[in-house]
Each structure stands twice: as C-alpha cells, then as structure tokens.
mmCIF file of N, CA and C in Angstrom:
data_model
loop_
_atom_site.group_PDB
_atom_site.id
_atom_site.type_symbol
_atom_site.label_atom_id
_atom_site.label_comp_id
_atom_site.label_asym_id
_atom_site.label_seq_id
_atom_site.Cartn_x
_atom_site.Cartn_y
_atom_site.Cartn_z
ATOM 1 N N MET A 1 -33.872 -10.065 -2.690
ATOM 2 C CA MET A 1 -34.221 -9.308 -3.314
ATOM 3 C C MET A 1 -32.812 -8.320 -3.179
ATOM 4 N N THR A 2 -32.931 -7.922 -4.602
ATOM 5 C CA THR A 2 -31.247 -7.287 -4.895
ATOM 6 C C THR A 2 -31.589 -6.143 -4.966
ATOM 7 N N LYS A 3 -30.101 -5.608 -4.597
ATOM 8 C CA LYS A 3 -29.956 -3.652 -4.495
ATOM 9 C C LYS A 3 -29.840 -3.435 -5.517
ATOM 10 N N PRO A 4 -30.586 -1.448 -5.583
ATOM 11 C CA PRO A 4 -30.744 -1.484 -6.973
ATOM 12 C C PRO A 4 -29.600 -1.044 -7.455
ATOM 13 N N GLU A 5 -29.529 -0.707 -8.360
ATOM 14 C CA GLU A 5 -28.099 -0.345 -9.384
ATOM 15 C C GLU A 5 -27.101 0.311 -8.562
ATOM 16 N N GLU A 6 -28.272 1.481 -8.259
ATOM 17 C CA GLU A 6 -27.185 2.836 -7.675
ATOM 18 C C GLU A 6 -26.697 2.579 -6.486
ATOM 19 N N THR A 7 -27.084 1.219 -5.881
ATOM 20 C CA THR A 7 -26.456 1.710 -4.628
ATOM 21 C C THR A 7 -25.277 0.215 -4.713
ATOM 22 N N VAL A 8 -24.797 -0.251 -5.022
ATOM 23 C CA VAL A 8 -23.981 -1.466 -5.591
ATOM 24 C C VAL A 8 -22.307 -0.500 -5.517
ATOM 25 N N VAL A 9 -21.418 -1.163 -4.624
ATOM 26 C CA VAL A 9 -20.244 -0.401 -4.811
ATOM 27 C C VAL A 9 -19.328 -1.583 -4.928
ATOM 28 N N SER A 10 -18.379 -1.611 -5.997
ATOM 29 C CA SER A 10 -17.474 -2.218 -6.682
ATOM 30 C C SER A 10 -16.377 -1.657 -6.989
ATOM 31 N N ILE A 11 -15.070 -2.325 -6.509
ATOM 32 C CA ILE A 11 -13.803 -1.509 -7.032
ATOM 33 C C ILE A 11 -13.621 -1.214 -8.215
ATOM 34 N N PHE A 12 -14.076 -2.480 -9.116
ATOM 35 C CA PHE A 12 -13.817 -2.390 -10.384
ATOM 36 C C PHE A 12 -14.650 -1.288 -11.355
ATOM 37 N N LYS A 13 -15.930 -0.588 -10.541
ATOM 38 C CA LYS A 13 -16.712 0.338 -11.029
ATOM 39 C C LYS A 13 -16.694 1.355 -10.062
ATOM 40 N N PRO A 14 -15.478 2.147 -9.603
ATOM 41 C CA PRO A 14 -15.978 3.391 -8.905
ATOM 42 C C PRO A 14 -16.805 4.189 -8.896
ATOM 43 N N ARG A 15 -17.439 5.017 -8.038
ATOM 44 C CA ARG A 15 -18.251 5.630 -8.277
ATOM 45 C C ARG A 15 -17.351 6.929 -7.240
ATOM 46 N N GLY A 16 -18.099 8.113 -7.735
ATOM 47 C CA GLY A 16 -17.288 9.381 -6.944
ATOM 48 C C GLY A 16 -15.635 9.567 -7.137
ATOM 49 N N ALA A 17 -15.405 11.018 -7.330
ATOM 50 C CA ALA A 17 -13.977 11.023 -7.281
ATOM 51 C C ALA A 17 -13.289 10.436 -5.953
ATOM 52 N N THR A 18 -13.989 10.255 -4.787
ATOM 53 C CA THR A 18 -12.993 9.723 -3.677
ATOM 54 C C THR A 18 -12.793 8.381 -3.907
ATOM 55 N N MET A 19 -13.801 7.616 -4.672
ATOM 56 C CA MET A 19 -13.387 6.203 -4.695
ATOM 57 C C MET A 19 -12.330 5.723 -5.825
ATOM 58 N N ARG A 20 -12.300 6.379 -7.081
ATOM 59 C CA ARG A 20 -11.574 6.494 -7.893
ATOM 60 C C ARG A 20 -10.253 6.919 -7.863
ATOM 61 N N SER A 21 -9.983 7.819 -6.713
ATOM 62 C CA SER A 21 -8.395 7.875 -5.940
ATOM 63 C C SER A 21 -8.219 7.160 -5.253
ATOM 64 N N GLU A 22 -9.153 6.730 -4.454
ATOM 65 C CA GLU A 22 -8.748 5.576 -3.615
ATOM 66 C C GLU A 22 -7.918 4.523 -4.168
ATOM 67 N N THR A 23 -8.898 3.730 -5.220
ATOM 68 C CA THR A 23 -8.557 2.616 -6.364
ATOM 69 C C THR A 23 -7.284 3.128 -7.028
ATOM 70 N N ARG A 24 -7.238 4.557 -7.509
ATOM 71 C CA ARG A 24 -5.685 4.446 -7.998
ATOM 72 C C ARG A 24 -4.577 4.634 -7.198
ATOM 73 N N VAL A 25 -5.061 5.003 -5.785
ATOM 74 C CA VAL A 25 -3.595 4.150 -4.969
ATOM 75 C C VAL A 25 -3.507 3.039 -4.413
ATOM 76 N N ILE A 26 -4.724 2.552 -4.063
ATOM 77 C CA ILE A 26 -4.728 0.845 -4.006
ATOM 78 C C ILE A 26 -3.826 0.318 -5.208
ATOM 79 N N ALA A 27 -4.566 0.670 -6.476
ATOM 80 C CA ALA A 27 -3.345 0.032 -7.833
ATOM 81 C C ALA A 27 -1.763 0.867 -7.656
ATOM 82 N N LEU A 28 -1.501 1.625 -6.956
ATOM 83 C CA LEU A 28 -0.085 1.626 -6.927
ATOM 84 C C LEU A 28 0.641 0.783 -6.023
ATOM 85 N N VAL A 29 0.183 0.769 -4.961
ATOM 86 C CA VAL A 29 0.019 0.331 -3.499
ATOM 87 C C VAL A 29 0.861 -1.242 -4.235
ATOM 88 N N LEU A 30 -0.174 -1.992 -5.115
ATOM 89 C CA LEU A 30 -0.118 -3.080 -5.265
ATOM 90 C C LEU A 30 0.873 -3.770 -6.709
ATOM 91 N N THR A 31 0.826 -2.536 -7.272
ATOM 92 C CA THR A 31 2.044 -2.714 -8.574
ATOM 93 C C THR A 31 3.111 -2.702 -7.411
ATOM 94 N N SER A 32 3.602 -1.400 -6.990
ATOM 95 C CA SER A 32 4.627 -1.441 -6.265
ATOM 96 C C SER A 32 4.936 -2.837 -5.342
ATOM 97 N N TRP A 33 4.329 -3.087 -4.871
ATOM 98 C CA TRP A 33 4.187 -4.704 -4.388
ATOM 99 C C TRP A 33 4.819 -5.599 -5.345
ATOM 100 N N LEU A 34 4.309 -5.735 -5.999
ATOM 101 C CA LEU A 34 4.322 -6.927 -7.280
ATOM 102 C C LEU A 34 5.735 -6.180 -8.119
ATOM 103 N N ALA A 35 6.139 -5.619 -7.826
ATOM 104 C CA ALA A 35 7.600 -4.883 -8.947
ATOM 105 C C ALA A 35 8.414 -5.377 -7.639
ATOM 106 N N ALA A 36 8.116 -4.898 -6.491
ATOM 107 C CA ALA A 36 9.408 -5.533 -5.207
ATOM 108 C C ALA A 36 9.462 -6.962 -5.537
ATOM 109 N N VAL A 37 8.686 -7.302 -4.878
ATOM 110 C CA VAL A 37 8.403 -8.783 -5.242
ATOM 111 C C VAL A 37 9.184 -9.052 -6.042
ATOM 112 N N VAL A 38 8.926 -9.373 -7.401
ATOM 113 C CA VAL A 38 9.257 -9.975 -8.813
ATOM 114 C C VAL A 38 11.080 -9.403 -9.123
ATOM 115 N N GLY A 39 10.951 -8.040 -9.157
ATOM 116 C CA GLY A 39 12.097 -7.202 -8.887
ATOM 117 C C GLY A 39 13.610 -7.923 -8.386
ATOM 118 N N SER A 40 12.944 -8.453 -7.163
ATOM 119 C CA SER A 40 14.004 -8.626 -6.279
ATOM 120 C C SER A 40 14.339 -10.145 -6.627
ATOM 121 N N GLN A 41 13.487 -10.750 -7.005
ATOM 122 C CA GLN A 41 13.945 -12.310 -7.230
ATOM 123 C C GLN A 41 14.337 -12.270 -8.811
ATOM 124 N N VAL A 42 14.492 -11.020 -9.465
ATOM 125 C CA VAL A 42 14.980 -11.322 -10.647
ATOM 126 C C VAL A 42 16.723 -11.051 -10.703
ATOM 127 N N VAL A 43 16.561 -9.683 -9.834
ATOM 128 C CA VAL A 43 18.141 -9.641 -9.691
ATOM 129 C C VAL A 43 18.886 -10.878 -8.743
ATOM 130 N N VAL A 44 18.074 -11.046 -8.263
ATOM 131 C CA VAL A 44 18.877 -12.229 -7.246
ATOM 132 C C VAL A 44 19.402 -13.720 -8.264
ATOM 133 N N CYS A 45 18.348 -13.607 -8.862
ATOM 134 C CA CYS A 45 18.446 -15.046 -10.257
ATOM 135 C C CYS A 45 19.860 -14.297 -10.754
ATOM 136 N N PHE A 46 19.649 -12.912 -11.449
ATOM 137 C CA PHE A 46 20.269 -12.632 -12.725
ATOM 138 C C PHE A 46 21.902 -12.846 -11.641
ATOM 139 N N LEU A 47 21.910 -12.369 -10.482
ATOM 140 C CA LEU A 47 23.676 -12.311 -10.290
ATOM 141 C C LEU A 47 24.065 -13.694 -9.633
ATOM 142 N N GLU A 48 22.864 -14.511 -9.559
ATOM 143 C CA GLU A 48 23.549 -15.996 -8.920
ATOM 144 C C GLU A 48 23.982 -16.994 -10.815
ATOM 145 N N TYR A 49 22.986 -16.226 -11.555
ATOM 146 C CA TYR A 49 23.435 -17.222 -12.480
ATOM 147 C C TYR A 49 24.402 -16.081 -13.862
ATOM 148 N N PHE A 50 24.604 -15.147 -13.552
ATOM 149 C CA PHE A 50 25.101 -14.931 -14.679
ATOM 150 C C PHE A 50 26.291 -14.282 -13.989
ATOM 151 N N HIS A 51 26.843 -14.200 -12.887
ATOM 152 C CA HIS A 51 28.148 -13.603 -11.998
ATOM 153 C C HIS A 51 28.578 -14.531 -10.616
ATOM 154 N N GLN A 52 28.184 -15.660 -11.239
ATOM 155 C CA GLN A 52 28.987 -16.623 -10.561
ATOM 156 C C GLN A 52 28.011 -16.617 -8.955
ATOM 157 N N GLY A 53 27.341 -16.436 -8.849
ATOM 158 C CA GLY A 53 26.604 -16.160 -7.247
ATOM 159 C C GLY A 53 27.210 -16.442 -5.995
ATOM 160 N N ALA A 54 28.475 -16.910 -6.020
ATOM 161 C CA ALA A 54 28.873 -17.168 -4.874
ATOM 162 C C ALA A 54 29.429 -15.860 -3.600
ATOM 163 N N ILE A 55 29.868 -15.178 -4.396
ATOM 164 C CA ILE A 55 29.830 -13.844 -3.675
ATOM 165 C C ILE A 55 28.897 -13.206 -2.876
ATOM 166 N N LEU A 56 27.634 -13.592 -3.671
ATOM 167 C CA LEU A 56 25.835 -12.763 -2.741
ATOM 168 C C LEU A 56 25.629 -13.792 -2.082
ATOM 169 N N SER A 57 25.935 -14.781 -2.320
ATOM 170 C CA SER A 57 25.875 -16.255 -0.954
ATOM 171 C C SER A 57 26.740 -15.683 0.152
ATOM 172 N N HIS A 58 27.674 -15.456 0.135
ATOM 173 C CA HIS A 58 28.542 -14.650 1.137
ATOM 174 C C HIS A 58 28.568 -13.626 1.626
ATOM 175 N N TRP A 59 27.845 -12.393 1.345
ATOM 176 C CA TRP A 59 27.514 -11.163 1.470
ATOM 177 C C TRP A 59 26.449 -11.586 2.783
ATOM 178 N N THR A 60 26.198 -10.893 4.174
ATOM 179 C CA THR A 60 25.182 -11.284 4.898
ATOM 180 C C THR A 60 24.817 -9.856 4.977
ATOM 181 N N PHE A 61 23.456 -9.737 5.766
ATOM 182 C CA PHE A 61 23.034 -8.338 6.660
ATOM 183 C C PHE A 61 22.624 -9.359 7.764
ATOM 184 N N PHE A 62 22.834 -8.127 9.015
ATOM 185 C CA PHE A 62 22.397 -8.613 10.251
ATOM 186 C C PHE A 62 22.935 -10.795 10.201
ATOM 187 N N ASN A 63 23.264 -11.289 9.633
ATOM 188 C CA ASN A 63 24.022 -12.647 10.152
ATOM 189 C C ASN A 63 23.184 -13.094 8.831
ATOM 190 N N LEU A 64 22.848 -12.783 8.353
ATOM 191 C CA LEU A 64 21.764 -13.813 7.014
ATOM 192 C C LEU A 64 22.178 -13.389 5.806
ATOM 193 N N PRO A 65 22.000 -14.145 4.606
ATOM 194 C CA PRO A 65 22.802 -13.751 3.222
ATOM 195 C C PRO A 65 21.630 -13.313 2.736
ATOM 196 N N ILE A 66 22.543 -12.211 2.229
ATOM 197 C CA ILE A 66 21.785 -10.921 1.050
ATOM 198 C C ILE A 66 20.610 -11.443 0.943
ATOM 199 N N PRO A 67 20.441 -12.962 -0.575
ATOM 200 C CA PRO A 67 19.008 -13.147 -0.814
ATOM 201 C C PRO A 67 18.176 -13.485 0.123
ATOM 202 N N PHE A 68 18.424 -14.311 1.726
ATOM 203 C CA PHE A 68 17.208 -14.800 2.565
ATOM 204 C C PHE A 68 16.859 -13.392 3.142
ATOM 205 N N TRP A 69 17.693 -12.594 2.961
ATOM 206 C CA TRP A 69 17.180 -11.468 3.972
ATOM 207 C C TRP A 69 16.287 -10.481 3.086
ATOM 208 N N ILE A 70 16.964 -10.232 1.789
ATOM 209 C CA ILE A 70 15.823 -9.820 0.816
ATOM 210 C C ILE A 70 14.371 -10.449 0.695
ATOM 211 N N THR A 71 14.518 -11.412 0.551
ATOM 212 C CA THR A 71 12.835 -12.402 0.476
ATOM 213 C C THR A 71 12.290 -12.591 1.855
ATOM 214 N N GLY A 72 13.058 -12.518 2.746
ATOM 215 C CA GLY A 72 12.390 -12.949 4.646
ATOM 216 C C GLY A 72 12.394 -11.826 5.096
ATOM 217 N N GLN A 73 13.178 -10.643 4.820
ATOM 218 C CA GLN A 73 12.912 -9.607 6.355
ATOM 219 C C GLN A 73 12.463 -8.448 5.358
ATOM 220 N N PHE A 74 12.930 -8.476 3.641
ATOM 221 C CA PHE A 74 13.017 -6.933 3.185
ATOM 222 C C PHE A 74 11.729 -6.866 2.879
ATOM 223 N N LEU A 75 11.222 -7.966 2.094
ATOM 224 C CA LEU A 75 9.577 -7.971 1.718
ATOM 225 C C LEU A 75 8.369 -7.725 2.183
ATOM 226 N N PRO A 76 8.341 -8.469 3.660
ATOM 227 C CA PRO A 76 7.118 -7.888 4.610
ATOM 228 C C PRO A 76 7.922 -6.713 5.298
ATOM 229 N N LEU A 77 8.765 -6.172 5.490
ATOM 230 C CA LEU A 77 9.239 -4.644 5.799
ATOM 231 C C LEU A 77 8.265 -3.590 4.960
ATOM 232 N N TRP A 78 8.438 -3.855 3.368
ATOM 233 C CA TRP A 78 8.245 -3.421 2.325
ATOM 234 C C TRP A 78 6.543 -3.241 2.168
ATOM 235 N N PHE A 79 6.202 -4.127 2.321
ATOM 236 C CA PHE A 79 4.760 -4.557 2.954
ATOM 237 C C PHE A 79 4.359 -3.589 3.605
ATOM 238 N N ILE A 80 4.535 -3.506 5.138
ATOM 239 C CA ILE A 80 4.501 -3.020 6.259
ATOM 240 C C ILE A 80 4.615 -1.067 5.839
ATOM 241 N N LEU A 81 5.685 -1.061 5.388
ATOM 242 C CA LEU A 81 5.827 0.388 4.909
ATOM 243 C C LEU A 81 4.702 0.893 3.967
ATOM 244 N N LEU A 82 4.637 0.090 2.815
ATOM 245 C CA LEU A 82 3.363 0.509 1.856
ATOM 246 C C LEU A 82 2.006 0.815 2.316
ATOM 247 N N CYS A 83 1.686 -0.446 3.481
ATOM 248 C CA CYS A 83 0.224 0.035 3.769
ATOM 249 C C CYS A 83 0.552 1.442 5.408
ATOM 250 N N VAL A 84 1.343 1.138 6.071
ATOM 251 C CA VAL A 84 1.648 2.823 6.451
ATOM 252 C C VAL A 84 1.779 3.770 5.246
ATOM 253 N N LEU A 85 2.048 4.083 4.800
ATOM 254 C CA LEU A 85 1.660 5.548 3.311
ATOM 255 C C LEU A 85 0.685 4.986 3.176
ATOM 256 N N PHE A 86 -0.234 3.866 2.771
ATOM 257 C CA PHE A 86 -1.331 4.250 2.658
ATOM 258 C C PHE A 86 -2.484 4.659 3.266
ATOM 259 N N ASN A 87 -2.271 4.500 4.689
ATOM 260 C CA ASN A 87 -3.231 4.839 5.704
ATOM 261 C C ASN A 87 -3.000 6.298 5.889
ATOM 262 N N PHE A 88 -1.573 6.469 6.061
ATOM 263 C CA PHE A 88 -1.000 8.592 5.743
ATOM 264 C C PHE A 88 -1.526 8.997 4.477
ATOM 265 N N TRP A 89 -1.919 8.425 4.025
ATOM 266 C CA TRP A 89 -2.363 9.141 2.658
ATOM 267 C C TRP A 89 -4.133 9.002 2.630
ATOM 268 N N MET A 90 -4.673 7.431 3.207
ATOM 269 C CA MET A 90 -5.818 7.844 3.242
ATOM 270 C C MET A 90 -6.356 8.955 4.607
ATOM 271 N N ASP A 91 -5.574 9.048 5.173
ATOM 272 C CA ASP A 91 -6.183 9.848 6.342
ATOM 273 C C ASP A 91 -5.939 11.586 6.225
ATOM 274 N N ARG A 92 -4.907 11.589 5.586
ATOM 275 C CA ARG A 92 -4.744 13.182 4.326
ATOM 276 C C ARG A 92 -6.033 13.165 3.300
ATOM 277 N N HIS A 93 -6.109 12.416 2.552
ATOM 278 C CA HIS A 93 -7.030 12.280 1.585
ATOM 279 C C HIS A 93 -8.592 12.536 2.292
ATOM 280 N N ALA A 94 -9.087 11.957 3.334
ATOM 281 C CA ALA A 94 -10.531 11.830 3.844
ATOM 282 C C ALA A 94 -10.280 13.402 4.388
ATOM 283 N N ALA A 95 -9.171 13.844 5.342
ATOM 284 C CA ALA A 95 -9.247 15.005 6.055
ATOM 285 C C ALA A 95 -9.694 16.317 5.016
ATOM 286 N N ARG A 96 -9.443 16.293 4.053
ATOM 287 C CA ARG A 96 -9.271 16.806 2.833
ATOM 288 C C ARG A 96 -10.448 17.194 2.039
ATOM 289 N N ASN A 97 -11.413 15.834 1.519
ATOM 290 C CA ASN A 97 -12.398 15.528 0.363
ATOM 291 C C ASN A 97 -13.335 14.927 1.057
ATOM 292 N N LEU A 98 -14.162 15.065 2.021
ATOM 293 C CA LEU A 98 -15.202 14.640 2.642
ATOM 294 C C LEU A 98 -16.770 14.191 1.676
ATOM 295 N N ASP A 99 -16.659 14.633 0.378
ATOM 296 C CA ASP A 99 -17.962 14.274 -0.928
ATOM 297 C C ASP A 99 -18.310 12.813 -0.297
ATOM 298 N N GLY A 100 -19.723 13.124 0.424
ATOM 299 C CA GLY A 100 -20.256 11.682 0.388
ATOM 300 C C GLY A 100 -20.063 11.045 1.623
ATOM 301 N N ALA A 101 -19.430 11.586 2.372
ATOM 302 C CA ALA A 101 -19.362 10.680 3.698
ATOM 303 C C ALA A 101 -20.246 11.675 4.769
ATOM 304 N N LEU A 102 -20.580 10.608 5.275
ATOM 305 C CA LEU A 102 -21.500 10.777 6.876
ATOM 306 C C LEU A 102 -20.535 11.872 7.849
ATOM 307 N N ARG A 103 -21.124 12.545 8.146
ATOM 308 C CA ARG A 103 -20.657 13.780 8.515
ATOM 309 C C ARG A 103 -21.042 14.112 9.898
ATOM 310 N N TYR A 104 -21.119 14.378 11.160
ATOM 311 C CA TYR A 104 -21.757 14.750 12.457
ATOM 312 C C TYR A 104 -21.209 15.951 12.582
ATOM 313 N N ARG A 105 -21.970 17.048 13.384
ATOM 314 C CA ARG A 105 -21.688 18.322 14.061
ATOM 315 C C ARG A 105 -22.298 18.005 14.932
ATOM 316 N N ILE A 106 -21.151 18.460 15.822
ATOM 317 C CA ILE A 106 -21.777 19.088 17.488
ATOM 318 C C ILE A 106 -21.921 20.262 17.450
ATOM 319 N N ARG A 107 -22.941 20.577 17.829
ATOM 320 C CA ARG A 107 -22.658 21.772 18.060
ATOM 321 C C ARG A 107 -22.193 22.515 19.726
ATOM 322 N N SER A 108 -21.606 23.501 19.027
ATOM 323 C CA SER A 108 -20.901 24.481 20.440
ATOM 324 C C SER A 108 -21.853 24.891 21.761
ATOM 325 N N ARG A 109 -21.605 25.481 22.741
ATOM 326 C CA ARG A 109 -22.566 25.883 23.425
ATOM 327 C C ARG A 109 -22.865 27.820 22.312
ATOM 328 N N ARG A 110 -22.046 28.144 22.294
ATOM 329 C CA ARG A 110 -22.162 29.827 21.598
ATOM 330 C C ARG A 110 -23.094 29.101 20.100
ATOM 331 N N GLU A 111 -23.099 28.448 19.784
ATOM 332 C CA GLU A 111 -24.266 28.422 18.376
ATOM 333 C C GLU A 111 -25.357 27.588 18.773
ATOM 334 N N GLY A 112 -25.523 27.826 20.172
ATOM 335 C CA GLY A 112 -26.962 27.455 20.680
ATOM 336 C C GLY A 112 -27.231 25.693 20.788
ATOM 337 N N GLY A 113 -26.377 25.065 20.618
ATOM 338 C CA GLY A 113 -26.042 23.841 21.237
ATOM 339 C C GLY A 113 -26.741 23.377 22.688
ATOM 340 N N ASN A 114 -27.486 22.652 23.209
ATOM 341 C CA ASN A 114 -27.604 22.022 24.462
ATOM 342 C C ASN A 114 -26.174 21.627 25.526
#
C-alpha cells in the first residue's frame, strides 16, 4: 500500500517553513564542508607547484607537515565543528518555531491537573 501524497516527506520537496529552513541550513553546512575540502587541497596544490612547495612541507604543526595536518586533522575537526553548529542552530530553531511539531503539555496542580 502506498502513502498518500500529503504524507510523503522528502528533503528535495520540503513542506512547511520549518523543513525549508532546515534544508537551507543543511545545504549551507554541506557547501561549507565541500568548500573546505576542495579549497584546502587547491591551496596545497597551488603552493606545491607554483612556489616550489619545499617550504610548505618543512612547516609543521604539532610535529606534522602542514598539508598532512590540514587533510588529516583540520578537516575532521571542521566537520565536527559544523555538526555542533548545526545542532545548536536546530535546538534554537526548534525552541522558537514549533509549527507542526508534536507538543505535550503537563498541567500543573494550579491549572487543575492531578
């Protein structure tokens, strides 16, 4: 049995303002991740070929050559930072905009709850 058209949720056809803003932030995070990966490799390649990269391979950071540190250490740290920022954004956004979210309210004793 197939689902009705109204209940199909897709990242390519977001429904509602909340999902549209979430997909924009996801696209921004993925774009910045791609820019960091490709950009760092382009910079390293440019410095290696056009400036006789001997200097680049002699510089170290935490006892690792700079190109290795950028690729092996900085890019995973950048990804973790992007994930943390995305989670902070989602928490803040979800607290402000709860349209379409399931909300449960617990009544206090003053409001007549048991």
